[in-house]
């Protein structure tokens, strides 16, 4: 949420702080959802239209420098998707607070505008929210995902 014009830095900081205080459990890492063909020519996944296998929901994170992957059931993914969304919001709020702090030190010290610099590459890819198209709806011409 961008700060409205005229709001003081203290107010902006308080708003970020309040949002941080509302965050629930946060799960690190990223979710990858795949559907796949098995390669058997007579399988439904080879039909037209294909009925692919899956979803295979993989939760990937880094533990002591090593990638750890765990497969989630669709029910688990639905249950914990908000925790992944919380982690995404936490990262956004952290970035917002840092940008605000850079503005404040520049203002307080009379420095020229501080360039935020190149952000470090994210350690994890952004996590998608719950897929509204799961389970996959039948394709209808002109239909549009929400
Ligand atoms: Zn198959």
PDB file of C-alpha atoms and ligand atoms in Angstrom:
ATOM      1  CA  UNK A   1       0.000   0.000   0.000  1.00  0.00           C
ATOM      2  CA  UNK A   2       1.576   3.254  -1.064  1.00  0.00           C
ATOM      3  CA  UNK A   3       1.669   6.024   1.515  1.00  0.00           C
ATOM      4  CA  UNK A   4      -0.844   8.773   0.823  1.00  0.00           C
ATOM      5  CA  UNK A   5       0.613  12.168   0.011  1.00  0.00           C
ATOM      6  CA  UNK A   6       1.339  14.322   3.000  1.00  0.00           C
ATOM      7  CA  UNK A   7       1.625  11.473   5.436  1.00  0.00           C
ATOM      8  CA  UNK A   8       4.615  11.735   7.695  1.00  0.00           C
ATOM      9  CA  UNK A   9       7.364   9.158   7.779  1.00  0.00           C
ATOM     10  CA  UNK A  10       6.363   8.310  11.318  1.00  0.00           C
ATOM     11  CA  UNK A  11       2.813   7.612  10.190  1.00  0.00           C
ATOM     12  CA  UNK A  12       4.064   5.496   7.309  1.00  0.00           C
ATOM     13  CA  UNK A  13       6.307   3.561   9.657  1.00  0.00           C
ATOM     14  CA  UNK A  14       3.427   3.040  12.077  1.00  0.00           C
ATOM     15  CA  UNK A  15       1.275   1.689   9.266  1.00  0.00           C
ATOM     16  CA  UNK A  16       3.979  -0.798   8.281  1.00  0.00           C
ATOM     17  CA  UNK A  17       4.425  -1.764  11.907  1.00  0.00           C
ATOM     18  CA  UNK A  18       0.694  -2.328  12.295  1.00  0.00           C
ATOM     19  CA  UNK A  19       0.639  -4.509   9.192  1.00  0.00           C
ATOM     20  CA  UNK A  20       3.606  -6.485  10.496  1.00  0.00           C
ATOM     21  CA  UNK A  21       1.724  -7.034  13.730  1.00  0.00           C
ATOM     22  CA  UNK A  22      -1.160  -8.620  11.827  1.00  0.00           C
ATOM     23  CA  UNK A  23       0.926 -11.210  10.015  1.00  0.00           C
ATOM     24  CA  UNK A  24       0.340 -14.787  11.002  1.00  0.00           C
ATOM     25  CA  UNK A  25       2.482 -17.826  10.407  1.00  0.00           C
ATOM     26  CA  UNK A  26       4.960 -17.514   7.553  1.00  0.00           C
ATOM     27  CA  UNK A  27       6.336 -20.402   5.558  1.00  0.00           C
ATOM     28  CA  UNK A  28       9.605 -19.934   3.701  1.00  0.00           C
ATOM     29  CA  UNK A  29      10.263 -21.203   0.230  1.00  0.00           C
ATOM     30  CA  UNK A  30       8.227 -21.526  -2.903  1.00  0.00           C
ATOM     31  CA  UNK A  31       5.478 -23.676  -4.331  1.00  0.00           C
ATOM     32  CA  UNK A  32       5.613 -25.261  -7.747  1.00  0.00           C
ATOM     33  CA  UNK A  33       2.534 -26.933  -9.180  1.00  0.00           C
ATOM     34  CA  UNK A  34       2.974 -29.251 -12.133  1.00  0.00           C
ATOM     35  CA  UNK A  35       0.756 -31.439 -14.244  1.00  0.00           C
ATOM     36  CA  UNK A  36       2.395 -34.118 -16.299  1.00  0.00           C
ATOM     37  CA  UNK A  37       2.071 -36.735 -18.993  1.00  0.00           C
ATOM     38  CA  UNK A  38       3.296 -40.221 -18.149  1.00  0.00           C
ATOM     39  CA  UNK A  39       4.126 -41.104 -21.726  1.00  0.00           C
ATOM     40  CA  UNK A  40       1.893 -44.164 -22.044  1.00  0.00           C
ATOM     41  CA  UNK A  41       0.165 -43.829 -25.396  1.00  0.00           C
ATOM     42  CA  UNK A  42      -3.219 -45.193 -24.220  1.00  0.00           C
ATOM     43  CA  UNK A  43      -3.378 -43.145 -21.016  1.00  0.00           C
ATOM     44  CA  UNK A  44      -5.915 -40.370 -20.546  1.00  0.00           C
ATOM     45  CA  UNK A  45      -2.995 -37.968 -20.395  1.00  0.00           C
ATOM     46  CA  UNK A  46      -2.317 -38.681 -24.048  1.00  0.00           C
ATOM     47  CA  UNK A  47      -5.928 -38.117 -25.111  1.00  0.00           C
ATOM     48  CA  UNK A  48      -7.202 -35.031 -26.868  1.00  0.00           C
ATOM     49  CA  UNK A  49      -7.982 -33.048 -24.800  1.00  0.00           C
ATOM     50  CA  UNK A  50      -5.507 -34.545 -22.364  1.00  0.00           C
ATOM     51  CA  UNK A  51      -6.315 -35.310 -18.766  1.00  0.00           C
ATOM     52  CA  UNK A  52      -2.946 -34.754 -17.174  1.00  0.00           C
ATOM     53  CA  UNK A  53      -1.634 -36.387 -14.038  1.00  0.00           C
ATOM     54  CA  UNK A  54      -1.313 -34.287 -10.971  1.00  0.00           C
ATOM     55  CA  UNK A  55      -1.318 -31.763  -9.596  1.00  0.00           C
ATOM     56  CA  UNK A  56       2.092 -32.374  -8.123  1.00  0.00           C
ATOM     57  CA  UNK A  57       2.510 -29.670  -5.529  1.00  0.00           C
ATOM     58  CA  UNK A  58       6.082 -29.209  -4.477  1.00  0.00           C
ATOM     59  CA  UNK A  59       7.261 -27.008  -1.669  1.00  0.00           C
ATOM     60  CA  UNK A  60      10.884 -26.083  -2.072  1.00  0.00           C
ATOM     61  CA  UNK A  61      13.002 -24.254   0.451  1.00  0.00           C
ATOM     62  CA  UNK A  62      16.614 -23.934   1.452  1.00  0.00           C
ATOM     63  CA  UNK A  63      17.900 -25.515   4.651  1.00  0.00           C
ATOM     64  CA  UNK A  64      21.543 -24.875   5.545  1.00  0.00           C
ATOM     65  CA  UNK A  65      22.287 -24.090   1.925  1.00  0.00           C
ATOM     66  CA  UNK A  66      20.610 -27.185   0.588  1.00  0.00           C
ATOM     67  CA  UNK A  67      17.377 -27.346  -1.333  1.00  0.00           C
ATOM     68  CA  UNK A  68      14.715 -29.335   0.443  1.00  0.00           C
ATOM     69  CA  UNK A  69      11.547 -30.357  -1.361  1.00  0.00           C
ATOM     70  CA  UNK A  70       8.386 -31.757   0.108  1.00  0.00           C
ATOM     71  CA  UNK A  71       5.280 -32.781  -1.776  1.00  0.00           C
ATOM     72  CA  UNK A  72       2.002 -31.354  -0.483  1.00  0.00           C
ATOM     73  CA  UNK A  73      -1.434 -32.776  -1.053  1.00  0.00           C
ATOM     74  CA  UNK A  74      -3.987 -30.383  -2.566  1.00  0.00           C
ATOM     75  CA  UNK A  75      -5.704 -30.244   0.836  1.00  0.00           C
ATOM     76  CA  UNK A  76      -2.432 -29.349   2.548  1.00  0.00           C
ATOM     77  CA  UNK A  77      -1.758 -26.701  -0.044  1.00  0.00           C
ATOM     78  CA  UNK A  78      -5.194 -25.173   0.405  1.00  0.00           C
ATOM     79  CA  UNK A  79      -4.719 -25.181   4.182  1.00  0.00           C
ATOM     80  CA  UNK A  80      -1.292 -23.574   4.188  1.00  0.00           C
ATOM     81  CA  UNK A  81      -1.499 -21.245   1.189  1.00  0.00           C
ATOM     82  CA  UNK A  82      -2.214 -18.295   3.533  1.00  0.00           C
ATOM     83  CA  UNK A  83       1.046 -19.009   5.345  1.00  0.00           C
ATOM     84  CA  UNK A  84       2.936 -18.693   2.076  1.00  0.00           C
ATOM     85  CA  UNK A  85       1.011 -15.511   1.291  1.00  0.00           C
ATOM     86  CA  UNK A  86       1.957 -14.149   4.718  1.00  0.00           C
ATOM     87  CA  UNK A  87       5.628 -14.764   4.000  1.00  0.00           C
ATOM     88  CA  UNK A  88       5.259 -12.887   0.709  1.00  0.00           C
ATOM     89  CA  UNK A  89       3.612  -9.966   2.496  1.00  0.00           C
ATOM     90  CA  UNK A  90       6.356  -9.980   5.127  1.00  0.00           C
ATOM     91  CA  UNK A  91       8.996  -9.619   2.403  1.00  0.00           C
ATOM     92  CA  UNK A  92       7.040  -6.759   0.817  1.00  0.00           C
ATOM     93  CA  UNK A  93       6.664  -4.952   4.137  1.00  0.00           C
ATOM     94  CA  UNK A  94      10.366  -5.377   4.878  1.00  0.00           C
ATOM     95  CA  UNK A  95      11.232  -3.833   1.521  1.00  0.00           C
ATOM     96  CA  UNK A  96       8.795  -0.982   2.182  1.00  0.00           C
ATOM     97  CA  UNK A  97      10.298  -0.293   5.600  1.00  0.00           C
ATOM     98  CA  UNK A  98      13.809  -0.295   4.167  1.00  0.00           C
ATOM     99  CA  UNK A  99      12.838   2.116   1.384  1.00  0.00           C
ATOM    100  CA  UNK A 100      11.211   4.414   3.922  1.00  0.00           C
ATOM    101  CA  UNK A 101      14.289   4.242   6.151  1.00  0.00           C
ATOM    102  CA  UNK A 102      16.535   5.164   3.216  1.00  0.00           C
ATOM    103  CA  UNK A 103      14.380   8.221   2.567  1.00  0.00           C
ATOM    104  CA  UNK A 104      14.575   9.157   6.226  1.00  0.00           C
ATOM    105  CA  UNK A 105      18.355   8.910   6.575  1.00  0.00           C
ATOM    106  CA  UNK A 106      18.772  10.949   3.396  1.00  0.00           C
ATOM    107  CA  UNK A 107      16.393  13.599   4.713  1.00  0.00           C
ATOM    108  CA  UNK A 108      17.895  13.662   8.214  1.00  0.00           C
ATOM    109  CA  UNK A 109      21.484  13.851   6.979  1.00  0.00           C
ATOM    110  CA  UNK A 110      20.779  16.252   4.140  1.00  0.00           C
ATOM    111  CA  UNK A 111      22.068  13.766   1.597  1.00  0.00           C
ATOM    112  CA  UNK A 112      20.965  13.744  -1.961  1.00  0.00           C
ATOM    113  CA  UNK A 113      18.351  11.180  -2.760  1.00  0.00           C
ATOM    114  CA  UNK A 114      19.638   7.731  -1.950  1.00  0.00           C
ATOM    115  CA  UNK A 115      19.287   5.201  -4.674  1.00  0.00           C
ATOM    116  CA  UNK A 116      17.832   2.092  -3.130  1.00  0.00           C
ATOM    117  CA  UNK A 117      20.452   0.064  -4.959  1.00  0.00           C
ATOM    118  CA  UNK A 118      20.050  -3.173  -6.684  1.00  0.00           C
ATOM    119  CA  UNK A 119      18.018  -5.476  -4.524  1.00  0.00           C
ATOM    120  CA  UNK A 120      19.573  -8.830  -3.870  1.00  0.00           C
ATOM    121  CA  UNK A 121      18.007 -11.544  -5.944  1.00  0.00           C
ATOM    122  CA  UNK A 122      15.194 -13.127  -4.000  1.00  0.00           C
ATOM    123  CA  UNK A 123      16.202 -16.357  -2.323  1.00  0.00           C
ATOM    124  CA  UNK A 124      12.917 -17.860  -3.308  1.00  0.00           C
ATOM    125  CA  UNK A 125      10.567 -17.260  -6.139  1.00  0.00           C
ATOM    126  CA  UNK A 126       7.293 -15.552  -5.276  1.00  0.00           C
ATOM    127  CA  UNK A 127       4.695 -17.968  -4.081  1.00  0.00           C
ATOM    128  CA  UNK A 128       1.479 -18.089  -5.986  1.00  0.00           C
ATOM    129  CA  UNK A 129      -1.731 -17.910  -4.080  1.00  0.00           C
ATOM    130  CA  UNK A 130      -4.327 -20.629  -4.217  1.00  0.00           C
ATOM    131  CA  UNK A 131      -5.057 -21.521  -7.788  1.00  0.00           C
ATOM    132  CA  UNK A 132      -8.659 -20.545  -8.543  1.00  0.00           C
ATOM    133  CA  UNK A 133      -8.557 -22.898 -11.506  1.00  0.00           C
ATOM    134  CA  UNK A 134      -7.889 -25.941  -9.388  1.00  0.00           C
ATOM    135  CA  UNK A 135      -9.280 -28.413 -10.045  1.00  0.00           C
ATOM    136  CA  UNK A 136      -8.915 -27.515 -13.676  1.00  0.00           C
ATOM    137  CA  UNK A 137     -12.248 -26.324 -15.018  1.00  0.00           C
ATOM    138  CA  UNK A 138     -13.393 -27.518 -18.394  1.00  0.00           C
ATOM    139  CA  UNK A 139     -12.288 -25.197 -21.139  1.00  0.00           C
ATOM    140  CA  UNK A 140     -15.097 -23.121 -22.521  1.00  0.00           C
ATOM    141  CA  UNK A 141     -14.559 -20.604 -25.299  1.00  0.00           C
ATOM    142  CA  UNK A 142     -14.482 -17.056 -24.027  1.00  0.00           C
ATOM    143  CA  UNK A 143     -14.144 -18.113 -20.404  1.00  0.00           C
ATOM    144  CA  UNK A 144     -11.790 -16.094 -18.308  1.00  0.00           C
ATOM    145  CA  UNK A 145     -10.012 -16.939 -15.102  1.00  0.00           C
ATOM    146  CA  UNK A 146     -10.979 -14.760 -12.179  1.00  0.00           C
TER     147      UNK A 146
HETATM  148 ZN1  LIG B   1      -0.705 -40.826 -18.200  1.00  0.00          ZN
END
